[in-house]
Coordinates of C-alpha atoms in Angstrom, one line a residue:
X1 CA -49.7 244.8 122.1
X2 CA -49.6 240.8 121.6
X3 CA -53.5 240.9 122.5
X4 CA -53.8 242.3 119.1
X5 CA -52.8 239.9 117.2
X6 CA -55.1 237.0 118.8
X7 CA -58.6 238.0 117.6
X8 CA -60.0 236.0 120.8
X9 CA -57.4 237.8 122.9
X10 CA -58.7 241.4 121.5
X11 CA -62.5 240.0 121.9
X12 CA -61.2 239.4 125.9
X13 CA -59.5 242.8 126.0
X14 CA -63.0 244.6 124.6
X15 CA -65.1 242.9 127.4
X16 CA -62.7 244.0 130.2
X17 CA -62.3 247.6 128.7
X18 CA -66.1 247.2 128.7
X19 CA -66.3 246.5 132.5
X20 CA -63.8 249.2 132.7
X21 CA -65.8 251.9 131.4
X22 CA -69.1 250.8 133.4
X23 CA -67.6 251.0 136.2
X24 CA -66.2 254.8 135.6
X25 CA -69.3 255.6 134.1
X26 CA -71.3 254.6 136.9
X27 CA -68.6 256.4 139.1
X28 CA -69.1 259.9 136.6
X29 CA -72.6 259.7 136.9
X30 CA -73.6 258.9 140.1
X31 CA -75.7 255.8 139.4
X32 CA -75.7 252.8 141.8
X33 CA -74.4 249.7 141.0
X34 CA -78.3 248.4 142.6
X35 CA -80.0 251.1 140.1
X36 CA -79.2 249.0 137.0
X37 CA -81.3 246.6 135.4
X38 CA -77.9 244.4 134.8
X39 CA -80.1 241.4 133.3
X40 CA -82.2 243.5 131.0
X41 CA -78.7 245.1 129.6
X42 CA -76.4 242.2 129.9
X43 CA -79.1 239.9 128.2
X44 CA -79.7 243.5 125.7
X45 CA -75.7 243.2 125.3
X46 CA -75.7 239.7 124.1
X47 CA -78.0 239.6 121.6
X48 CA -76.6 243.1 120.1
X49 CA -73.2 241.4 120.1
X50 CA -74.3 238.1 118.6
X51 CA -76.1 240.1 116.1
X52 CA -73.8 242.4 115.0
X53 CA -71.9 238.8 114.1
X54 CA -74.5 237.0 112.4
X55 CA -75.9 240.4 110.5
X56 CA -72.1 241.4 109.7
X57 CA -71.1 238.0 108.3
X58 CA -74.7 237.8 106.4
X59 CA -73.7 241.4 104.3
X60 CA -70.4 240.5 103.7
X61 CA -71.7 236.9 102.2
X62 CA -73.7 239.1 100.3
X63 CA -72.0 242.0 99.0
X64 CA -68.8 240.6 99.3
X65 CA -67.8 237.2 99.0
X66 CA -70.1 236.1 96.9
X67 CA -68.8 238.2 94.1
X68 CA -65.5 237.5 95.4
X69 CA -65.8 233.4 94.5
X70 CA -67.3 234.5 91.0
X71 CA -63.9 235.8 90.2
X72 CA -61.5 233.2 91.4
X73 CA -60.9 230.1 88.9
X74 CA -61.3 226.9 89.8
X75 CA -58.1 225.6 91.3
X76 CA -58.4 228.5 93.6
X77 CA -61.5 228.5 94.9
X78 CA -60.4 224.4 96.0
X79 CA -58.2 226.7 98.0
X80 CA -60.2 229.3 99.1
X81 CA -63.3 227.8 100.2
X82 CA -62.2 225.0 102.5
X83 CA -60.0 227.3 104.6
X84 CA -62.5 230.4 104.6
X85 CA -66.3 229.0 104.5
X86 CA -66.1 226.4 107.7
X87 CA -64.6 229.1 109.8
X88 CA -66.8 232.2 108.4
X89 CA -69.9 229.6 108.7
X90 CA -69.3 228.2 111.9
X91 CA -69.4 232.4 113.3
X92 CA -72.5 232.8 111.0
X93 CA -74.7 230.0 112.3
X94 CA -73.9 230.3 115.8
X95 CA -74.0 234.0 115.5
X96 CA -77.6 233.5 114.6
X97 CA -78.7 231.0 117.0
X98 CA -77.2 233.3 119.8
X99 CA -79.1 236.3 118.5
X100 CA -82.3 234.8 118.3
X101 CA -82.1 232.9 121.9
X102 CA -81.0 236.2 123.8
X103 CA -83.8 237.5 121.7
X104 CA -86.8 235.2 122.9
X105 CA -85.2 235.6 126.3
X106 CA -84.9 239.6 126.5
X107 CA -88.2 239.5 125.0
X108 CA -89.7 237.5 127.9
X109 CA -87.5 239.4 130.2
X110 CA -89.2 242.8 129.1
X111 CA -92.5 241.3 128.5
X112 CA -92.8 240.6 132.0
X113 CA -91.6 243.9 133.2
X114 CA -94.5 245.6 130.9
X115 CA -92.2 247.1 128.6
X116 CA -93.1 248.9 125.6
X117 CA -93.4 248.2 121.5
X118 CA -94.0 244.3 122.3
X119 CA -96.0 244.0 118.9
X120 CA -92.4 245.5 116.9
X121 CA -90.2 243.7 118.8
X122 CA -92.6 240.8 118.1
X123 CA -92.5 241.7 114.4
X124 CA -88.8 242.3 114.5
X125 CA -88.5 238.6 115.9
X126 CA -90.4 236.8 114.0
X127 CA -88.5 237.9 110.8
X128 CA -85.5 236.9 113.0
X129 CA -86.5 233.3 113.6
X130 CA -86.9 233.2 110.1
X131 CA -83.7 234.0 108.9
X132 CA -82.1 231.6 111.8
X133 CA -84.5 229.3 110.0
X134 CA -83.0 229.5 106.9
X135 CA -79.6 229.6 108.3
X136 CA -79.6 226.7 109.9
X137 CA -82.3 224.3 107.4
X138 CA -81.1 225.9 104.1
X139 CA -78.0 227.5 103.8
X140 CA -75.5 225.7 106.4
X141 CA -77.0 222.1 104.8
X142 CA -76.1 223.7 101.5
X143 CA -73.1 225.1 101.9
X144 CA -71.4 222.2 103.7
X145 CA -72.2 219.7 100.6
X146 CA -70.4 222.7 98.6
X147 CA -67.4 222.5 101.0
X148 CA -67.6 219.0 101.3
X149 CA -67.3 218.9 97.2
X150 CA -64.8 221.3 96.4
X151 CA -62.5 219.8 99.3
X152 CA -63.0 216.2 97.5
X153 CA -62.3 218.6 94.2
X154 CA -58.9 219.4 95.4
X155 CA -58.0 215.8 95.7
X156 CA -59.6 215.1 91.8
X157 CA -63.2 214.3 92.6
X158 CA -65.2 215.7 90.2
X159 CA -67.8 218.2 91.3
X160 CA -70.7 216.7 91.4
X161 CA -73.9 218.2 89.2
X162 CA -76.0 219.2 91.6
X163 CA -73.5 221.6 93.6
X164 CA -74.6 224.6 91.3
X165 CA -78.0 224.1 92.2
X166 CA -76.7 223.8 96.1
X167 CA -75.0 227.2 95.9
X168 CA -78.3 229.0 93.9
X169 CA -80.3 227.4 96.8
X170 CA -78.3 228.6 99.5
X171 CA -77.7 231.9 97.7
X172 CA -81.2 232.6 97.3
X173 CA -82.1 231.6 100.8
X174 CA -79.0 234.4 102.0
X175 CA -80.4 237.0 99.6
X176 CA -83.7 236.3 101.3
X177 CA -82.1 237.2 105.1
X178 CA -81.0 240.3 103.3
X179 CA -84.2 241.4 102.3
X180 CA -85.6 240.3 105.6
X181 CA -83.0 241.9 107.5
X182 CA -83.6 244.9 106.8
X183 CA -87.3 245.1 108.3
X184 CA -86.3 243.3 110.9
X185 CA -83.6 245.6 112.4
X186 CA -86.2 248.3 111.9
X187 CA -88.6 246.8 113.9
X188 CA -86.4 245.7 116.5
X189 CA -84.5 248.8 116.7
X190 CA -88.3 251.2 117.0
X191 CA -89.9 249.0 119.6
X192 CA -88.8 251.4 122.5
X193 CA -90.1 253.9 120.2
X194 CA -93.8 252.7 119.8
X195 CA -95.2 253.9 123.1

């Protein structure tokens, strides 16, 4: 089971076990391949997926790691952080931007079909822009002078003063997407159920 040990390989082997299923489902059940609204789900697929990502890093920013980094000393976190924020950042960020675009566009898409609970989904958006918002203005900027520092740290730069106040910022900017998280998936997750 090399696929296993290759997170992109196991990714891979989820889409084609995916395909796999559709296509015995759709055999089980009797539904035509025609009878499916495949841009609807894919593009209802993507941003579920993307989200998942973005959402699932964001908690375990929040409940996890940053508790996590309070622990370690210093000479550790000039380990930890250079070889685990990029990487954990990189998936956050683009997590979020993926969310939100399949977002607008599966918004659109329904719009157009006249699909129900526009105004929640519209709320649920909105809050979601937001947070990408954030993401991408306050927290990424932050967090890569923090990397940045504590890389230059490891070499014997001294930290520089204002990287507390970076961190606080982009802290306080995450524990925001929290907060507005949890509206967010409510409204986005009732909108077939305002009718």
């Amino acid at each position: 089971m090399k696929f296993l040990e290759d997170p992109m390989q196991t990714i891979g082997a989820g889409f084609a076990l995916a395909v796999v299923l559709i296509v015995v489902f759709l055999g089980m059940s009797g539904i035509g391949a025609g009878e499916v609204d495949w841009v609807g789900m894919i593009m209802r697929w993507v941003h579920f997926l993307a989200g998942i990502t973005w959402i699932g890093l964001l908690y375990f920013f929040n409940l996890v790691n940053a508790a996590f980094l309070k622990s370690l000393d210093g000479p550790t976190k000039n380990i930890v952080i250079p070889k685990l924020m990029p990487l954990a950042l990189n998936w956050f960020r683009h997590g979020a931007t993926v969310t939100v675009l399949a977002g607008i566009g599966l918004y659109g898409y329904l719009y157009a079909k006249g699909g129900t609970g526009a105004m929640a989904l519209g709320i649920g958006g909105l809050l979601g822009i937001i947070m990408m918002a954030n993401v991408h203005a306050i927290i990424w900027p932050n967090q890569k002078k923090i990397i940045a520092a504590v890389t230059a740290a490891a070499q014997g730069t001294p930290a520089p003063a204002e990287m507390a106040a970076w961190g606080k910022t982009a802290l306080y900017a995450s524990r925001v997407n929290v907060m507005l998280s949890i509206p967010m998936l409510f409204f986005m997750g009732a909108g077939s159920h305002f009718k």
